[in-house]
Amino acid sequence: MRATAGFLTYSYLKMILLDKLLSYYFNFGWISFPLAFLGGIILIFTSVANLNNKPKKIYKIIGNTLILQLFIIFFSMLFLKQLFREMVSKELIRNIKLTSSTIKGKNINLQETQVKLLIQYISSKKEIKPHHSSPTRKTTLYFINQLDTSIISLYQDSEIKKEFHIYWDKYDHVKELELKRIHINDKDLLDVLAPFG
């Protein structure tokens, strides 16, 4: 048990660090646009100005570096966001498998058997590939275990009514990111989560 707690603590610290790094990118990443614009101006200046070779090379390096940093920040932000999404998805599955895990509905009544079934669906490693649809009706669930209490949001798919998009509010930068999709085939559970089809 102590080893598991240690692992969860290390994993949690790693996630917090990545969340803070993404926060830094989102808060200060906009600065890279004016810097890249400045780099473009420097490159235009070096091409029209009558400069010696050495200063011209230095200005070109500065201009190219300022433009290049925009692409580095943009693509590293995309990579980090995708990495974070995958890590949080694995963490959700790992946490929901803990023996103390339970789910309570905000405005719905879930029976004990339905809670167990829903935990099985969410903890499944089965991947459902995205298709041309969008999340619609939202069901808010409280996810409770020995670590903390958080909110899992299930959005019914606009095309396939048995399909649900899962979101988790535990970290700031995945609140708006779909972690995974599940297919709920149990009619009783489906009626509780999406009573109007």
One Martini backbone bead per residue (centre of mass of N, CA, C, O) as a GRO file, in nm:
protein
  197
    1MET     BB    1   0.058   0.063  -0.020
    2ARG     BB    2   0.302   0.256   0.003
    3ALA     BB    3   0.398   0.225  -0.289
    4THR     BB    4   0.140   0.333  -0.420
    5ALA     BB    5   0.141   0.610  -0.283
    6GLY     BB    6   0.417   0.695  -0.395
    7PHE     BB    7   0.343   0.675  -0.691
    8LEU     BB    8   0.103   0.876  -0.681
    9THR     BB    9   0.270   1.116  -0.584
   10TYR     BB   10   0.469   1.127  -0.818
   11SER     BB   11   0.256   1.145  -1.041
   12TYR     BB   12   0.118   1.401  -0.935
   13LEU     BB   13   0.368   1.589  -0.947
   14LYS     BB   14   0.408   1.556  -1.252
   15MET     BB   15   0.130   1.673  -1.331
   16ILE     BB   16   0.159   1.949  -1.197
   17LEU     BB   17   0.407   2.035  -1.359
   18LEU     BB   18   0.272   2.013  -1.640
   19ASP     BB   19   0.042   2.208  -1.579
   20LYS     BB   20   0.230   2.455  -1.521
   21LEU     BB   21   0.369   2.456  -1.797
   22LEU     BB   22   0.110   2.506  -1.961
   23SER     BB   23   0.041   2.769  -1.818
   24TYR     BB   24   0.288   2.919  -1.914
   25TYR     BB   25   0.233   2.898  -2.215
   26PHE     BB   26  -0.052   3.041  -2.207
   27ASN     BB   27   0.048   3.311  -2.063
   28PHE     BB   28   0.336   3.354  -2.257
   29GLY     BB   29   0.301   3.264  -2.564
   30TRP     BB   30   0.209   3.539  -2.700
   31ILE     BB   31   0.500   3.670  -2.716
   32SER     BB   32   0.598   3.511  -2.975
   33PHE     BB   33   0.456   3.685  -3.192
   34PRO     BB   34   0.604   3.965  -3.164
   35LEU     BB   35   0.888   3.839  -3.191
   36ALA     BB   36   0.846   3.731  -3.480
   37PHE     BB   37   0.781   4.006  -3.602
   38LEU     BB   38   1.054   4.130  -3.530
   39GLY     BB   39   1.218   3.928  -3.696
   40GLY     BB   40   1.101   4.018  -3.970
   41ILE     BB   41   1.200   4.311  -3.956
   42ILE     BB   42   1.502   4.244  -3.935
   43LEU     BB   43   1.520   4.095  -4.209
   44ILE     BB   44   1.432   4.336  -4.380
   45PHE     BB   45   1.651   4.530  -4.287
   46THR     BB   46   1.899   4.352  -4.384
   47SER     BB   47   1.812   4.357  -4.695
   48VAL     BB   48   1.813   4.693  -4.723
   49ALA     BB   49   2.059   4.739  -4.573
   50ASN     BB   50   2.389   4.882  -4.546
   51LEU     BB   51   2.588   4.618  -4.454
   52ASN     BB   52   2.802   4.442  -4.313
   53ASN     BB   53   2.862   4.113  -4.279
   54LYS     BB   54   2.863   4.076  -3.969
   55PRO     BB   55   2.599   4.229  -3.888
   56LYS     BB   56   2.417   4.076  -4.087
   57LYS     BB   57   2.448   3.796  -3.955
   58ILE     BB   58   2.345   3.872  -3.674
   59TYR     BB   59   2.061   3.972  -3.763
   60LYS     BB   60   1.976   3.704  -3.896
   61ILE     BB   61   1.995   3.531  -3.645
   62ILE     BB   62   1.792   3.690  -3.478
   63GLY     BB   63   1.550   3.675  -3.673
   64ASN     BB   64   1.536   3.361  -3.699
   65THR     BB   65   1.506   3.302  -3.394
   66LEU     BB   66   1.237   3.461  -3.350
   67ILE     BB   67   1.078   3.281  -3.550
   68LEU     BB   68   1.147   2.991  -3.444
   69GLN     BB   69   1.019   3.014  -3.153
   70LEU     BB   70   0.725   2.993  -3.244
   71PHE     BB   71   0.737   2.694  -3.342
   72ILE     BB   72   0.845   2.568  -3.084
   73ILE     BB   73   0.612   2.654  -2.897
   74PHE     BB   74   0.373   2.541  -3.055
   75PHE     BB   75   0.467   2.234  -3.079
   76SER     BB   76   0.524   2.189  -2.775
   77MET     BB   77   0.233   2.246  -2.684
   78LEU     BB   78   0.098   2.017  -2.839
   79PHE     BB   79   0.264   1.787  -2.719
   80LEU     BB   80   0.203   1.840  -2.415
   81LYS     BB   81  -0.106   1.816  -2.436
   82GLN     BB   82  -0.112   1.523  -2.537
   83LEU     BB   83   0.052   1.399  -2.308
   84PHE     BB   84  -0.137   1.493  -2.079
   85ARG     BB   85  -0.391   1.349  -2.174
   86GLU     BB   86  -0.275   1.060  -2.154
   87MET     BB   87  -0.196   1.072  -1.852
   88VAL     BB   88  -0.480   1.138  -1.740
   89SER     BB   89  -0.623   0.891  -1.853
   90LYS     BB   90  -0.451   0.687  -1.691
   91GLU     BB   91  -0.516   0.802  -1.411
   92LEU     BB   92  -0.817   0.755  -1.415
   93ILE     BB   93  -0.803   0.450  -1.448
   94ARG     BB   94  -0.633   0.396  -1.195
   95ASN     BB   95  -0.823   0.538  -0.982
   96ILE     BB   96  -1.093   0.379  -1.055
   97LYS     BB   97  -0.962   0.094  -0.953
   98LEU     BB   98  -0.994   0.157  -0.681
   99THR     BB   99  -1.166   0.023  -0.415
  100SER     BB  100  -1.281   0.323  -0.317
  101SER     BB  101  -1.433   0.374  -0.563
  102THR     BB  102  -1.682   0.622  -0.665
  103ILE     BB  103  -2.014   0.716  -0.796
  104LYS     BB  104  -2.200   1.024  -0.825
  105GLY     BB  105  -2.479   1.187  -0.892
  106LYS     BB  106  -2.611   1.497  -0.919
  107ASN     BB  107  -2.922   1.436  -1.076
  108ILE     BB  108  -2.877   1.123  -1.015
  109ASN     BB  109  -2.959   0.770  -0.972
  110LEU     BB  110  -2.727   0.529  -0.866
  111GLN     BB  111  -2.671   0.217  -0.859
  112GLU     BB  112  -2.440  -0.004  -0.757
  113THR     BB  113  -2.428  -0.163  -1.027
  114GLN     BB  114  -2.394   0.091  -1.206
  115VAL     BB  115  -2.130   0.189  -1.088
  116LYS     BB  116  -1.962  -0.064  -1.158
  117LEU     BB  117  -2.017  -0.049  -1.461
  118LEU     BB  118  -1.903   0.237  -1.509
  119ILE     BB  119  -1.616   0.172  -1.411
  120GLN     BB  120  -1.563  -0.037  -1.632
  121TYR     BB  121  -1.594   0.150  -1.874
  122ILE     BB  122  -1.378   0.367  -1.791
  123SER     BB  123  -1.136   0.143  -1.734
  124SER     BB  124  -1.121   0.081  -2.011
  125LYS     BB  125  -0.881   0.029  -2.286
  126LYS     BB  126  -1.072   0.090  -2.495
  127GLU     BB  127  -1.070   0.227  -2.818
  128ILE     BB  128  -1.240   0.514  -2.953
  129LYS     BB  129  -1.273   0.654  -3.241
  130PRO     BB  130  -1.302   0.935  -3.383
  131HIS     BB  131  -1.565   1.130  -3.526
  132HIS     BB  132  -1.823   1.307  -3.693
  133SER     BB  133  -1.871   1.460  -3.392
  134SER     BB  134  -2.043   1.563  -3.084
  135PRO     BB  135  -2.097   1.688  -2.786
  136THR     BB  136  -2.377   1.714  -2.569
  137ARG     BB  137  -2.517   1.587  -2.329
  138LYS     BB  138  -2.482   1.644  -1.979
  139THR     BB  139  -2.311   1.452  -1.717
  140THR     BB  140  -2.270   1.477  -1.370
  141LEU     BB  141  -1.993   1.343  -1.175
  142TYR     BB  142  -1.881   1.201  -0.872
  143PHE     BB  143  -1.544   1.134  -0.791
  144ILE     BB  144  -1.460   0.892  -0.537
  145ASN     BB  145  -1.171   0.867  -0.318
  146GLN     BB  146  -0.888   0.849  -0.115
  147LEU     BB  147  -0.764   1.109  -0.259
  148ASP     BB  148  -1.043   1.236  -0.389
  149THR     BB  149  -1.260   1.489  -0.534
  150SER     BB  150  -1.432   1.482  -0.850
  151ILE     BB  151  -1.514   1.557  -1.195
  152ILE     BB  152  -1.724   1.384  -1.420
  153SER     BB  153  -1.790   1.419  -1.768
  154LEU     BB  154  -2.075   1.332  -1.967
  155TYR     BB  155  -2.110   1.312  -2.323
  156GLN     BB  156  -2.325   1.284  -2.559
  157ASP     BB  157  -2.347   1.180  -2.863
  158SER     BB  158  -2.479   1.307  -3.164
  159GLU     BB  159  -2.501   1.012  -3.309
  160ILE     BB  160  -2.417   0.808  -3.073
  161LYS     BB  161  -2.610   0.729  -2.796
  162LYS     BB  162  -2.392   0.516  -2.656
  163GLU     BB  163  -2.195   0.751  -2.664
  164PHE     BB  164  -1.918   0.883  -2.458
  165HIS     BB  165  -1.767   1.169  -2.334
  166ILE     BB  166  -1.467   1.224  -2.142
  167TYR     BB  167  -1.428   1.431  -1.851
  168TRP     BB  168  -1.178   1.603  -1.635
  169ASP     BB  169  -1.119   1.842  -1.354
  170LYS     BB  170  -0.834   1.809  -1.205
  171TYR     BB  171  -0.709   1.978  -1.443
  172ASP     BB  172  -0.690   2.266  -1.613
  173HIS     BB  173  -0.576   2.142  -1.917
  174VAL     BB  174  -0.840   1.910  -1.933
  175LYS     BB  175  -1.132   2.018  -1.919
  176GLU     BB  176  -1.142   2.054  -2.257
  177LEU     BB  177  -1.051   1.747  -2.275
  178GLU     BB  178  -1.077   1.457  -2.425
  179LEU     BB  179  -0.998   1.139  -2.299
  180LYS     BB  180  -1.255   0.957  -2.381
  181ARG     BB  181  -1.449   0.674  -2.503
  182ILE     BB  182  -1.777   0.526  -2.461
  183HIS     BB  183  -1.979   0.227  -2.455
  184ILE     BB  184  -2.323   0.189  -2.364
  185ASN     BB  185  -2.520  -0.120  -2.337
  186ASP     BB  186  -2.680  -0.062  -2.089
  187LYS     BB  187  -3.004   0.029  -2.056
  188ASP     BB  188  -3.032   0.132  -1.762
  189LEU     BB  189  -2.784   0.321  -1.765
  190LEU     BB  190  -2.873   0.483  -2.014
  191ASP     BB  191  -3.142   0.592  -1.885
  192VAL     BB  192  -2.993   0.757  -1.664
  193LEU     BB  193  -2.787   0.928  -1.844
  194ALA     BB  194  -3.016   0.914  -2.105
  195PRO     BB  195  -3.354   0.948  -2.085
  196PHE     BB  196  -3.395   1.091  -2.401
  197GLY     BB  197  -3.175   0.952  -2.609
   0.00000   0.00000   0.00000
